């Protein structure tokens, strides 16, 4: 299995998780949305770490920014 396969599977899983989070967010379930957003944010933050070999430095910067946006959404829901 190559890095590209790993990257594609990881991105697909994140996409699915984000869709679940936004669904419960739109349905007015803030606690479930916060839980999902926090989990996803943590995963993105871990992959934006210097030690992660799957993504380029530029991609890691973007992952970090998305993680920050998710954290801000959690704060807005609280």
PDB file of C-alpha atoms in Angstrom:
ATOM      1  CA  UNK A   1       0.000   0.000   0.000  1.00  0.00           C
ATOM      2  CA  UNK A   2       1.426   3.367  -0.988  1.00  0.00           C
ATOM      3  CA  UNK A   3       1.307   6.726   0.739  1.00  0.00           C
ATOM      4  CA  UNK A   4      -1.208   7.907  -1.859  1.00  0.00           C
ATOM      5  CA  UNK A   5      -3.575   5.063  -0.981  1.00  0.00           C
ATOM      6  CA  UNK A   6      -3.208   5.871   2.716  1.00  0.00           C
ATOM      7  CA  UNK A   7      -3.771   9.553   2.018  1.00  0.00           C
ATOM      8  CA  UNK A   8      -6.886   8.885  -0.062  1.00  0.00           C
ATOM      9  CA  UNK A   9      -8.402   6.587   2.569  1.00  0.00           C
ATOM     10  CA  UNK A  10      -7.651   9.052   5.343  1.00  0.00           C
ATOM     11  CA  UNK A  11      -9.151  11.981   3.444  1.00  0.00           C
ATOM     12  CA  UNK A  12     -12.260   9.928   2.615  1.00  0.00           C
ATOM     13  CA  UNK A  13     -12.684   9.036   6.297  1.00  0.00           C
ATOM     14  CA  UNK A  14     -12.280  12.690   7.304  1.00  0.00           C
ATOM     15  CA  UNK A  15     -14.824  13.730   4.686  1.00  0.00           C
ATOM     16  CA  UNK A  16     -17.345  11.217   5.987  1.00  0.00           C
ATOM     17  CA  UNK A  17     -16.730  12.312   9.588  1.00  0.00           C
ATOM     18  CA  UNK A  18     -17.118  15.981   8.632  1.00  0.00           C
ATOM     19  CA  UNK A  19     -20.410  15.252   6.873  1.00  0.00           C
ATOM     20  CA  UNK A  20     -21.715  13.491  10.002  1.00  0.00           C
ATOM     21  CA  UNK A  21     -20.648  16.459  12.135  1.00  0.00           C
ATOM     22  CA  UNK A  22     -22.293  19.027   9.900  1.00  0.00           C
ATOM     23  CA  UNK A  23     -25.454  16.921   9.712  1.00  0.00           C
ATOM     24  CA  UNK A  24     -25.907  16.828  13.485  1.00  0.00           C
ATOM     25  CA  UNK A  25     -24.874  20.488  13.665  1.00  0.00           C
ATOM     26  CA  UNK A  26     -27.612  21.439  11.195  1.00  0.00           C
ATOM     27  CA  UNK A  27     -30.139  19.237  13.003  1.00  0.00           C
ATOM     28  CA  UNK A  28     -29.596  21.293  16.147  1.00  0.00           C
ATOM     29  CA  UNK A  29     -27.608  18.737  18.129  1.00  0.00           C
ATOM     30  CA  UNK A  30     -24.683  20.833  19.359  1.00  0.00           C
ATOM     31  CA  UNK A  31     -23.256  18.313  21.846  1.00  0.00           C
ATOM     32  CA  UNK A  32     -22.910  15.620  19.200  1.00  0.00           C
ATOM     33  CA  UNK A  33     -21.508  18.142  16.728  1.00  0.00           C
ATOM     34  CA  UNK A  34     -18.938  19.403  19.223  1.00  0.00           C
ATOM     35  CA  UNK A  35     -17.844  15.852  20.023  1.00  0.00           C
ATOM     36  CA  UNK A  36     -17.407  15.020  16.344  1.00  0.00           C
ATOM     37  CA  UNK A  37     -15.679  18.289  15.479  1.00  0.00           C
ATOM     38  CA  UNK A  38     -13.246  17.858  18.381  1.00  0.00           C
ATOM     39  CA  UNK A  39     -12.405  14.297  17.345  1.00  0.00           C
ATOM     40  CA  UNK A  40     -11.834  15.375  13.752  1.00  0.00           C
ATOM     41  CA  UNK A  41      -9.792  18.391  14.820  1.00  0.00           C
ATOM     42  CA  UNK A  42      -7.535  16.167  16.912  1.00  0.00           C
ATOM     43  CA  UNK A  43      -6.982  13.791  13.982  1.00  0.00           C
ATOM     44  CA  UNK A  44      -6.146  16.671  11.649  1.00  0.00           C
ATOM     45  CA  UNK A  45      -3.791  18.170  14.219  1.00  0.00           C
ATOM     46  CA  UNK A  46      -1.976  14.843  14.594  1.00  0.00           C
ATOM     47  CA  UNK A  47      -1.468  14.610  10.832  1.00  0.00           C
ATOM     48  CA  UNK A  48      -0.239  18.189  10.633  1.00  0.00           C
ATOM     49  CA  UNK A  49       2.579  17.197  12.987  1.00  0.00           C
ATOM     50  CA  UNK A  50       6.128  17.325  11.613  1.00  0.00           C
ATOM     51  CA  UNK A  51       6.533  13.563  12.142  1.00  0.00           C
ATOM     52  CA  UNK A  52       3.668  12.657   9.802  1.00  0.00           C
ATOM     53  CA  UNK A  53       5.072  11.432   6.486  1.00  0.00           C
ATOM     54  CA  UNK A  54       1.803  11.147   4.564  1.00  0.00           C
ATOM     55  CA  UNK A  55       1.324  14.842   3.775  1.00  0.00           C
ATOM     56  CA  UNK A  56       3.546  17.598   2.396  1.00  0.00           C
ATOM     57  CA  UNK A  57       4.457  20.630   4.491  1.00  0.00           C
ATOM     58  CA  UNK A  58       1.937  22.770   2.607  1.00  0.00           C
ATOM     59  CA  UNK A  59      -0.811  20.202   3.188  1.00  0.00           C
ATOM     60  CA  UNK A  60       0.106  20.085   6.882  1.00  0.00           C
ATOM     61  CA  UNK A  61      -0.356  23.854   7.114  1.00  0.00           C
ATOM     62  CA  UNK A  62      -3.813  23.525   5.573  1.00  0.00           C
ATOM     63  CA  UNK A  63      -4.730  20.671   7.938  1.00  0.00           C
ATOM     64  CA  UNK A  64      -3.666  22.821  10.870  1.00  0.00           C
ATOM     65  CA  UNK A  65      -5.837  25.711   9.667  1.00  0.00           C
ATOM     66  CA  UNK A  66      -8.850  23.427   9.211  1.00  0.00           C
ATOM     67  CA  UNK A  67      -8.287  22.094  12.722  1.00  0.00           C
ATOM     68  CA  UNK A  68      -8.346  25.647  14.075  1.00  0.00           C
ATOM     69  CA  UNK A  69     -11.604  26.338  12.204  1.00  0.00           C
ATOM     70  CA  UNK A  70     -13.180  23.227  13.726  1.00  0.00           C
ATOM     71  CA  UNK A  71     -12.075  24.320  17.202  1.00  0.00           C
ATOM     72  CA  UNK A  72     -13.620  27.749  16.612  1.00  0.00           C
ATOM     73  CA  UNK A  73     -16.880  26.127  15.503  1.00  0.00           C
ATOM     74  CA  UNK A  74     -16.900  24.121  18.743  1.00  0.00           C
ATOM     75  CA  UNK A  75     -16.493  27.308  20.756  1.00  0.00           C
ATOM     76  CA  UNK A  76     -19.336  28.941  18.835  1.00  0.00           C
ATOM     77  CA  UNK A  77     -21.622  26.002  19.624  1.00  0.00           C
ATOM     78  CA  UNK A  78     -20.902  26.078  23.366  1.00  0.00           C
TER      79      UNK A  78
END
